[in-house]
XYZ file of N, CA and C in Angstrom:
705
model
N 82.142 -24.573 120.047
C 82.600 -25.500 119.002
C 81.790 -25.264 117.725
N 82.449 -25.313 116.571
C 81.780 -25.134 115.295
C 80.700 -26.197 115.116
N 79.532 -25.788 114.563
C 78.422 -26.724 114.417
C 78.777 -27.890 113.504
N 79.682 -27.668 112.529
C 80.100 -28.749 111.646
C 80.776 -29.858 112.432
N 81.513 -29.509 113.488
C 82.170 -30.514 114.317
C 81.183 -31.216 115.237
N 80.087 -30.551 115.583
C 79.075 -31.187 116.416
C 78.363 -32.306 115.677
N 78.270 -32.221 114.359
C 77.482 -33.182 113.586
C 77.965 -34.618 113.800
N 79.272 -34.938 113.583
C 79.702 -36.322 113.821
C 79.585 -36.743 115.282
N 79.753 -35.798 116.217
C 79.617 -36.148 117.638
C 78.182 -36.559 117.961
N 77.219 -35.822 117.424
C 75.815 -36.163 117.633
C 75.494 -37.506 116.981
N 76.107 -37.779 115.825
C 75.859 -39.037 115.117
C 76.297 -40.243 115.935
N 77.348 -40.088 116.732
C 77.854 -41.186 117.562
C 76.985 -41.369 118.807
N 76.344 -40.306 119.268
C 75.621 -40.345 120.539
C 74.459 -41.337 120.517
N 73.706 -41.399 119.403
C 72.566 -42.315 119.318
C 72.967 -43.770 119.479
N 73.894 -44.285 118.629
C 74.338 -45.672 118.811
C 74.983 -45.926 120.170
N 75.682 -44.924 120.720
C 76.325 -45.093 122.028
C 75.282 -45.340 123.117
N 74.249 -44.503 123.161
C 73.199 -44.668 124.169
C 72.427 -45.968 123.953
N 72.073 -46.247 122.701
C 71.319 -47.468 122.409
C 72.093 -48.724 122.749
N 73.387 -48.749 122.423
C 74.217 -49.920 122.720
C 74.345 -50.126 124.219
N 74.497 -49.024 124.967
C 74.613 -49.125 126.425
C 73.340 -49.699 127.033
N 72.186 -49.212 126.586
C 70.916 -49.738 127.098
C 70.765 -51.210 126.717
N 71.156 -51.550 125.480
C 71.012 -52.923 124.998
C 71.771 -53.938 125.825
N 72.985 -53.595 126.257
C 73.779 -54.556 127.034
C 73.433 -54.526 128.520
N 72.677 -53.522 128.963
C 72.282 -53.450 130.370
C 70.905 -54.058 130.632
N 70.195 -54.449 129.562
C 68.898 -55.092 129.750
C 69.077 -56.438 130.445
N 68.102 -56.884 131.227
C 68.219 -58.188 131.894
C 68.349 -59.318 130.881
N 69.273 -60.240 131.141
C 69.580 -61.324 130.194
C 68.567 -62.461 130.328
N 67.348 -62.214 129.861
C 66.320 -63.251 129.901
C 66.003 -63.666 128.472
N 66.048 -64.973 128.219
C 65.860 -65.473 126.862
C 64.483 -65.121 126.303
N 63.458 -65.049 127.171
C 62.126 -64.746 126.648
C 62.005 -63.306 126.170
N 63.008 -62.461 126.482
C 63.012 -61.090 125.966
C 63.473 -61.031 124.514
N 64.270 -62.014 124.093
C 64.884 -61.947 122.765
C 63.853 -61.890 121.641
N 62.847 -62.800 121.584
C 61.868 -62.702 120.494
C 61.158 -61.357 120.460
N 60.892 -60.785 121.631
C 60.208 -59.495 121.678
C 61.112 -58.364 121.193
N 62.391 -58.430 121.547
C 63.334 -57.419 121.055
C 63.487 -57.499 119.543
N 63.536 -58.725 119.012
C 63.658 -58.881 117.564
C 62.398 -58.381 116.861
N 61.233 -58.651 117.451
C 59.988 -58.135 116.869
C 59.952 -56.611 116.938
N 60.423 -56.046 118.046
C 60.514 -54.588 118.177
C 61.420 -54.019 117.086
N 62.564 -54.686 116.865
C 63.482 -54.249 115.809
C 62.812 -54.327 114.446
N 62.040 -55.403 114.209
C 61.335 -55.541 112.935
C 60.351 -54.394 112.743
N 59.637 -54.029 113.810
C 58.695 -52.913 113.709
C 59.375 -51.614 113.337
N 60.525 -51.329 113.972
C 61.237 -50.087 113.654
C 61.786 -50.126 112.230
N 62.363 -51.268 111.831
C 62.982 -51.354 110.509
C 61.945 -51.295 109.397
N 60.806 -51.976 109.571
C 59.760 -51.943 108.546
C 59.170 -50.544 108.402
N 58.934 -49.882 109.530
C 58.349 -48.539 109.471
C 59.306 -47.547 108.832
N 60.583 -47.608 109.212
C 61.580 -46.727 108.595
C 61.662 -46.991 107.096
N 61.603 -48.277 106.703
C 61.717 -48.625 105.283
C 60.550 -48.074 104.475
N 59.309 -48.298 104.968
C 58.128 -47.918 104.187
C 57.795 -46.431 104.278
N 58.094 -45.799 105.398
C 57.718 -44.393 105.565
C 58.852 -43.415 105.285
N 60.092 -43.889 105.333
C 61.232 -42.989 105.137
C 62.014 -43.337 103.868
N 62.499 -44.576 103.793
C 63.455 -44.912 102.737
C 62.805 -45.012 101.361
N 61.691 -45.734 101.250
C 61.064 -45.900 99.934
C 60.530 -44.567 99.395
N 59.807 -43.751 100.185
C 59.408 -42.436 99.656
C 60.600 -41.568 99.257
N 61.682 -41.633 100.039
C 62.878 -40.863 99.692
C 63.464 -41.349 98.377
N 63.483 -42.676 98.185
C 63.993 -43.231 96.929
C 63.136 -42.790 95.748
N 61.806 -42.827 95.911
C 60.908 -42.429 94.824
C 61.066 -40.949 94.477
N 61.474 -40.141 95.457
C 61.700 -38.718 95.192
C 62.991 -38.496 94.422
N 63.947 -39.415 94.570
C 65.255 -39.248 93.944
C 65.357 -39.905 92.569
N 64.595 -40.986 92.341
C 64.756 -41.717 91.080
C 63.396 -42.203 90.589
N 63.274 -42.600 89.312
C 61.994 -43.088 88.790
C 61.612 -44.414 89.442
N 60.325 -44.814 89.331
C 59.879 -46.062 89.965
C 60.714 -47.279 89.579
N 61.134 -47.348 88.302
C 61.940 -48.500 87.876
C 63.238 -48.583 88.666
N 63.855 -47.433 88.929
C 65.086 -47.424 89.717
C 64.839 -47.867 91.147
N 63.702 -47.441 91.705
C 63.346 -47.844 93.069
C 63.119 -49.353 93.136
N 62.371 -49.899 92.164
C 62.118 -51.342 92.156
C 63.417 -52.124 91.995
N 64.306 -51.620 91.130
C 65.593 -52.295 90.941
C 66.402 -52.291 92.235
N 66.394 -51.158 92.928
C 67.111 -51.086 94.200
C 66.553 -52.052 95.225
N 65.211 -52.147 95.305
C 64.587 -53.094 96.232
C 65.002 -54.527 95.914
N 65.027 -54.865 94.614
C 65.418 -56.222 94.213
C 66.859 -56.519 94.602
N 67.733 -55.544 94.411
C 69.137 -55.734 94.802
C 69.242 -55.939 96.310
N 68.421 -55.226 97.072
C 68.424 -55.402 98.525
C 68.031 -56.808 98.935
N 67.005 -57.361 98.277
C 66.586 -58.736 98.573
C 67.714 -59.715 98.245
N 68.335 -59.531 97.083
C 69.459 -60.398 96.709
C 70.627 -60.223 97.669
N 70.780 -59.004 98.201
C 71.847 -58.764 99.172
C 71.679 -59.601 100.427
N 70.417 -59.809 100.853
C 70.175 -60.658 102.026
C 70.591 -62.093 101.731
N 70.289 -62.572 100.520
C 70.715 -63.925 100.146
C 72.233 -64.037 100.185
N 72.920 -62.986 99.721
C 74.387 -62.995 99.769
C 74.887 -63.008 101.211
N 74.222 -62.240 102.093
C 74.616 -62.235 103.503
C 74.406 -63.600 104.140
N 73.362 -64.319 103.718
C 73.144 -65.675 104.229
C 74.318 -66.584 103.863
N 74.850 -66.398 102.663
C 75.991 -67.210 102.245
C 77.252 -66.831 103.009
N 77.410 -65.529 103.289
C 78.599 -65.064 104.008
C 78.531 -65.368 105.498
N 77.305 -65.462 106.045
C 77.123 -65.699 107.486
C 76.300 -66.965 107.701
N 76.836 -68.130 107.317
C 76.058 -69.362 107.479
C 75.846 -69.707 108.944
N 74.711 -70.347 109.237
C 74.474 -70.816 110.603
C 75.362 -72.022 110.886
N 75.877 -72.085 112.101
C 76.677 -73.239 112.505
C 76.103 -73.799 113.793
N 76.483 -75.031 114.112
C 75.971 -75.642 115.331
C 76.379 -74.839 116.559
N 77.587 -74.285 116.520
C 78.088 -73.559 117.688
C 77.403 -72.196 117.833
N 77.271 -71.498 116.707
C 76.721 -70.140 116.778
C 75.206 -70.139 116.929
N 74.531 -71.014 116.165
C 73.081 -71.087 116.224
C 72.400 -69.947 115.490
N 71.085 -70.051 115.438
C 70.280 -69.084 114.696
C 70.337 -67.695 115.315
N 70.417 -67.620 116.643
C 70.344 -66.315 117.307
C 71.527 -65.433 116.927
N 72.729 -66.007 116.939
C 73.909 -65.215 116.568
C 73.838 -64.835 115.091
N 73.365 -65.773 114.264
C 73.208 -65.519 112.831
C 72.272 -64.338 112.598
N 71.133 -64.340 113.286
C 70.171 -63.247 113.160
C 70.766 -61.926 113.637
N 71.486 -61.971 114.764
C 72.090 -60.748 115.308
C 73.096 -60.151 114.333
N 73.899 -60.996 113.685
C 74.895 -60.495 112.734
C 74.235 -59.945 111.475
N 73.157 -60.584 111.024
C 72.422 -60.051 109.870
C 71.859 -58.669 110.180
N 71.291 -58.510 111.381
C 70.781 -57.202 111.788
C 71.891 -56.165 111.814
N 73.034 -56.556 112.354
C 74.172 -55.642 112.442
C 74.593 -55.182 111.052
N 74.672 -56.132 110.102
C 75.055 -55.786 108.734
C 74.030 -54.856 108.098
N 72.739 -55.132 108.335
C 71.685 -54.293 107.752
C 71.753 -52.868 108.285
N 71.934 -52.719 109.595
C 71.987 -51.382 110.194
C 73.211 -50.626 109.699
N 74.341 -51.323 109.563
C 75.562 -50.649 109.093
C 75.370 -50.140 107.666
N 74.781 -50.975 106.802
C 74.541 -50.538 105.426
C 73.530 -49.390 105.394
N 72.543 -49.456 106.263
C 71.526 -48.397 106.336
C 72.132 -47.069 106.794
N 73.159 -47.130 107.643
C 73.726 -45.904 108.217
C 74.640 -45.147 107.253
N 75.157 -45.826 106.221
C 76.046 -45.135 105.275
C 75.323 -44.003 104.542
N 74.175 -44.268 103.892
C 73.474 -43.139 103.249
C 72.953 -42.109 104.246
N 72.698 -42.535 105.499
C 72.292 -41.550 106.509
C 73.411 -40.543 106.754
N 74.649 -41.033 106.797
C 75.789 -40.131 106.960
C 75.896 -39.155 105.806
N 75.649 -39.661 104.594
C 75.673 -38.783 103.420
C 74.559 -37.740 103.526
N 73.385 -38.171 104.028
C 72.264 -37.234 104.187
C 72.612 -36.121 105.165
N 73.372 -36.447 106.213
C 73.759 -35.418 107.185
C 74.601 -34.336 106.530
N 75.387 -34.714 105.535
C 76.270 -33.753 104.878
C 75.573 -32.982 103.767
N 74.296 -33.300 103.513
C 73.620 -32.702 102.358
C 73.064 -31.312 102.639
N 73.026 -30.897 103.897
C 72.478 -29.578 104.215
C 73.342 -28.458 103.672
N 72.690 -27.402 103.240
C 73.443 -26.271 102.692
C 74.017 -25.389 103.791
N 73.486 -25.512 105.024
C 73.979 -24.724 106.151
C 74.367 -25.655 107.292
N 75.297 -25.188 108.139
C 75.744 -25.997 109.270
C 74.584 -26.350 110.195
N 73.682 -25.400 110.450
C 72.563 -25.656 111.360
C 71.644 -26.736 110.797
N 71.432 -26.725 109.480
C 70.604 -27.755 108.855
C 71.226 -29.124 109.040
N 72.542 -29.216 108.838
C 73.232 -30.492 109.016
C 73.113 -30.980 110.447
N 73.196 -30.066 111.409
C 73.096 -30.446 112.817
C 71.699 -30.975 113.135
N 70.665 -30.342 112.597
C 69.296 -30.807 112.829
C 69.081 -32.191 112.230
N 69.618 -32.425 111.038
C 69.514 -33.753 110.420
C 70.226 -34.787 111.287
N 71.403 -34.422 111.808
C 72.169 -35.344 112.659
C 71.397 -35.690 113.928
N 70.729 -34.701 114.536
C 69.940 -34.953 115.745
C 68.787 -35.908 115.432
N 68.128 -35.696 114.291
C 67.026 -36.575 113.896
C 67.510 -38.009 113.714
N 68.645 -38.172 113.046
C 69.187 -39.509 112.804
C 69.624 -40.160 114.110
N 70.294 -39.399 114.983
C 70.760 -39.951 116.263
C 69.588 -40.414 117.116
N 68.453 -39.708 117.039
C 67.290 -40.072 117.850
C 66.775 -41.457 117.497
N 66.659 -41.754 116.195
C 66.162 -43.090 115.866
C 67.273 -44.132 115.843
N 68.540 -43.703 115.992
C 69.627 -44.668 116.149
C 69.635 -45.294 117.541
N 68.962 -44.668 118.519
C 68.939 -45.229 119.878
C 68.235 -46.588 119.898
N 66.984 -46.708 119.374
C 66.385 -48.053 119.351
C 67.144 -49.030 118.471
N 67.772 -48.540 117.394
C 68.584 -49.433 116.568
C 69.750 -49.997 117.378
N 70.375 -49.148 118.207
C 71.477 -49.616 119.048
C 71.029 -50.678 120.031
N 69.852 -50.472 120.634
C 69.305 -51.474 121.561
C 69.084 -52.794 120.838
N 68.527 -52.710 119.635
C 68.122 -53.918 118.911
C 69.281 -54.623 118.222
N 70.461 -54.026 118.191
C 71.633 -54.748 117.697
C 72.471 -55.291 118.845
N 72.540 -54.564 119.955
C 73.367 -55.015 121.083
C 72.717 -56.168 121.837
N 71.429 -56.044 122.167
C 70.775 -57.039 123.024
C 70.722 -58.436 122.397
N 70.318 -58.607 121.118
C 70.293 -59.962 120.560
C 71.668 -60.625 120.527
N 72.714 -59.855 120.209
C 74.054 -60.452 120.193
C 74.470 -60.853 121.607
N 74.117 -60.040 122.594
C 74.435 -60.373 123.986
C 73.744 -61.665 124.394
N 72.458 -61.815 124.057
C 71.729 -63.016 124.442
C 72.255 -64.247 123.706
N 72.715 -64.049 122.465
C 73.199 -65.183 121.676
C 74.569 -65.664 122.138
N 75.426 -64.756 122.608
C 76.812 -65.118 122.923
C 77.170 -64.960 124.394
N 76.438 -64.124 125.118
C 76.782 -63.853 126.511
C 77.964 -62.918 126.680
N 78.462 -62.331 125.604
C 79.633 -61.446 125.655
C 79.176 -59.991 125.658
N 79.100 -59.423 126.838
C 78.560 -58.071 126.995
C 79.436 -57.019 126.315
N 80.754 -57.091 126.550
C 81.661 -56.105 125.968
C 81.667 -56.157 124.456
N 81.709 -57.373 123.909
C 81.726 -57.506 122.454
C 80.408 -57.020 121.854
N 79.299 -57.338 122.510
C 77.997 -56.873 122.018
C 77.949 -55.350 121.983
N 78.479 -54.704 123.021
C 78.470 -53.241 123.081
C 79.289 -52.646 121.939
N 80.518 -53.134 121.755
C 81.390 -52.525 120.749
C 80.949 -52.861 119.327
N 80.411 -54.064 119.110
C 79.887 -54.379 117.783
C 78.705 -53.474 117.447
N 77.818 -53.279 118.421
C 76.674 -52.396 118.188
C 77.128 -50.952 117.986
N 78.082 -50.516 118.792
C 78.593 -49.147 118.657
C 79.261 -48.932 117.306
N 79.823 -50.009 116.729
C 80.515 -49.873 115.440
C 79.570 -49.485 114.314
N 78.246 -49.574 114.544
C 77.313 -49.154 113.494
C 77.394 -47.657 113.215
N 78.034 -46.893 114.116
C 78.188 -45.458 113.850
C 79.308 -45.190 112.847
N 80.188 -46.175 112.613
C 81.313 -45.948 111.699
C 80.846 -45.678 110.268
N 79.893 -46.456 109.707
C 79.410 -46.112 108.368
C 78.764 -44.726 108.310
N 78.117 -44.305 109.410
C 77.535 -42.958 109.437
C 78.622 -41.905 109.297
N 79.707 -42.081 110.053
C 80.818 -41.125 109.981
C 81.483 -41.166 108.612
N 81.629 -42.382 108.049
C 82.211 -42.505 106.711
C 81.319 -41.821 105.683
N 80.003 -42.049 105.788
C 79.075 -41.403 104.865
C 79.114 -39.893 104.986
N 79.235 -39.395 106.216
C 79.322 -37.945 106.426
C 80.568 -37.379 105.751
N 81.707 -38.073 105.933
C 82.955 -37.607 105.312
C 82.847 -37.635 103.789
N 82.293 -38.733 103.250
C 82.134 -38.828 101.796
C 81.166 -37.761 101.288
N 80.092 -37.540 102.048
C 79.118 -36.534 101.640
C 79.708 -35.139 101.593
N 80.531 -34.804 102.574
C 81.175 -33.487 102.593
C 82.105 -33.310 101.391
N 82.743 -34.411 100.986
C 83.709 -34.328 99.887
C 83.052 -34.476 98.518
N 82.040 -35.381 98.431
C 81.573 -35.803 97.110
C 80.088 -35.573 96.869
N 79.380 -34.886 97.809
C 77.925 -34.800 97.688
C 77.477 -34.311 96.324
N 78.100 -33.271 95.815
C 77.663 -32.719 94.538
C 78.030 -33.622 93.369
N 78.945 -34.586 93.596
C 79.375 -35.477 92.519
C 78.501 -36.732 92.418
N 77.714 -37.045 93.451
C 76.907 -38.267 93.440
C 75.601 -37.990 92.700
N 75.322 -38.727 91.599
C 74.061 -38.496 90.879
C 72.863 -38.771 91.787
N 71.860 -37.909 91.701
C 70.675 -38.054 92.554
C 69.972 -39.397 92.324
N 69.788 -39.863 91.060
C 69.149 -41.174 90.868
C 69.925 -42.318 91.525
N 71.249 -42.205 91.547
C 72.054 -43.238 92.206
C 71.754 -43.290 93.694
N 71.636 -42.122 94.323
C 71.286 -42.084 95.740
C 69.913 -42.717 95.973
N 68.976 -42.482 95.046
C 67.645 -43.076 95.176
C 67.685 -44.589 95.108
N 68.477 -45.125 94.191
C 68.582 -46.579 94.065
C 69.264 -47.194 95.283
N 70.292 -46.527 95.796
C 70.976 -47.029 97.000
C 70.010 -47.049 98.185
N 69.216 -45.996 98.323
C 68.248 -45.929 99.419
C 67.219 -47.052 99.307
N 66.734 -47.324 98.086
C 65.780 -48.423 97.883
C 66.419 -49.769 98.189
N 67.687 -49.909 97.848
C 68.411 -51.154 98.130
C 68.457 -51.421 99.636
N 68.746 -50.384 100.418
C 68.787 -50.534 101.873
C 67.400 -50.900 102.401
N 66.352 -50.281 101.827
C 64.987 -50.613 102.248
C 64.675 -52.080 101.964
N 65.037 -52.561 100.772
C 64.795 -53.964 100.430
C 65.509 -54.912 101.365
N 66.731 -54.566 101.710
C 67.509 -55.395 102.626
C 66.858 -55.445 104.009
N 66.437 -54.286 104.522
C 65.853 -54.229 105.864
C 64.486 -54.916 105.913
N 63.681 -54.755 104.867
C 62.366 -55.403 104.828
C 62.523 -56.918 104.809
N 63.456 -57.412 103.988
C 63.647 -58.856 103.870
C 64.138 -59.459 105.172
N 65.102 -58.821 105.814
C 65.610 -59.336 107.091
C 64.507 -59.318 108.148
N 63.697 -58.252 108.164
C 62.610 -58.172 109.147
C 61.616 -59.313 108.969
N 61.206 -59.556 107.718
C 60.180 -60.572 107.461
C 60.721 -61.990 107.566
N 61.976 -62.184 107.184
C 62.532 -63.539 107.139
C 63.163 -63.964 108.457
N 63.832 -63.026 109.136
C 64.626 -63.387 110.310
C 64.011 -62.937 111.628
N 63.464 -61.735 111.665
C 63.103 -61.143 112.952
C 61.703 -61.526 113.418
N 60.707 -61.422 112.545
C 59.334 -61.716 112.966
C 59.135 -63.199 113.283
N 59.675 -64.137 112.487
C 59.467 -65.556 112.827
C 60.414 -66.073 113.904
N 61.090 -65.174 114.642
C 62.113 -65.629 115.583
C 61.536 -66.469 116.713
N 60.296 -66.206 117.131
C 59.710 -66.995 118.214
C 59.260 -68.351 117.713
N 59.590 -69.457 118.395
C 59.187 -70.789 117.952
C 57.701 -71.027 118.209
N 56.958 -71.410 117.179
C 55.549 -71.733 117.360
C 54.635 -70.542 117.147
N 53.376 -70.859 116.761
C 52.400 -69.816 116.445
C 52.086 -68.954 117.664
N 51.929 -69.576 118.828
C 51.590 -68.824 120.038
C 52.699 -67.844 120.401
N 53.966 -68.304 120.279
C 55.097 -67.425 120.596
C 55.158 -66.255 119.627
N 54.851 -66.526 118.346
C 54.885 -65.446 117.361
C 53.811 -64.405 117.662
N 52.623 -64.870 118.038
C 51.550 -63.930 118.376
C 51.912 -63.090 119.596
N 52.654 -63.684 120.526
C 53.022 -62.944 121.744
C 54.010 -61.824 121.460
N 54.671 -61.866 120.279
C 55.635 -60.815 119.943
C 54.985 -59.643 119.205
N 53.708 -59.782 118.814
C 53.062 -58.727 118.045
C 52.990 -57.394 118.794
N 52.710 -57.374 120.117
C 52.742 -56.075 120.813
C 54.102 -55.394 120.727
N 55.175 -56.179 120.776
C 56.513 -55.592 120.662
C 56.725 -55.023 119.268
N 56.241 -55.745 118.238
C 56.361 -55.234 116.870
C 55.608 -53.913 116.728
N 54.384 -53.865 117.272
C 53.603 -52.631 117.200
C 54.272 -51.504 117.987
N 54.934 -51.853 119.090
C 55.653 -50.829 119.860
C 56.768 -50.218 119.023
N 57.452 -51.050 118.227
C 58.490 -50.531 117.340
C 57.921 -49.591 116.296
N 56.765 -49.964 115.731
C 56.102 -49.101 114.744
C 55.710 -47.768 115.381
N 55.084 -47.843 116.553
C 54.605 -46.628 117.228
C 55.767 -45.718 117.601
N 56.883 -46.315 118.056
C 58.038 -45.495 118.432
C 58.524 -44.661 117.256
N 58.647 -45.292 116.080
C 59.115 -44.551 114.904
C 58.116 -43.464 114.529
N 56.814 -43.766 114.602
C 55.800 -42.758 114.278
C 55.877 -41.571 115.232
N 56.071 -41.853 116.522
C 56.182 -40.776 117.511
C 57.426 -39.938 117.249
N 58.553 -40.607 116.972
C 59.793 -39.877 116.701
C 59.655 -39.005 115.457
N 58.925 -39.518 114.447
C 58.708 -38.709 113.243
C 57.949 -37.429 113.573
N 56.963 -37.528 114.466
C 56.190 -36.346 114.841
C 57.027 -35.363 115.655
N 57.866 -35.893 116.540
C 58.706 -35.024 117.370
C 59.732 -34.292 116.517
N 60.325 -35.032 115.567
C 61.415 -34.473 114.764
C 60.888 -33.555 113.669
N 59.651 -33.792 113.209
C 59.100 -33.028 112.072
C 59.111 -31.530 112.355
């Protein structure tokens, strides 16, 4: 099979594996705060070590700061679009915010996959992205499952995060040379701002009480360490 055709297939594999693991985890409520903290660790590390440096390489600092500000405002807009209700509760609200953040984050990743000048380069980028999409899949499927109890819906909603990646890949193949580099930098910073805000506002304080929050810190550090290890493996 042509390597260009392997790229979208590899892009789907990460969310597929992560979503499957996420819905197969034991349904224990005390796991939820730790999973959310783990997700916060992965999202914060990706934002500070991957997205913000990439944005600074593509656009001037003012553009990066503007993108970060738009990302923060984007979270406020998502709060208005996804209000908490008595029936849904905070857990479902948090799960949907995470889902929206990951989907927005995956669009520029798809464009990045199409940016390679050779098919082999694109395939290597796709493998790198799919590898860190596995923990993202776990951290989007499991919280929604715990919040709603709907295993099938949690799996397919989490798996749907690969759709923006595929859309970004298609757009990148068609329009990569037409997208101004500073614009890509600002978009990347915007995604970082969105992910940082959701992590700090929704995911880390998810455990009720100071003691519960402290108990989630090992999970947060595990998320950080996982991304650092994956960076070393992929480098």
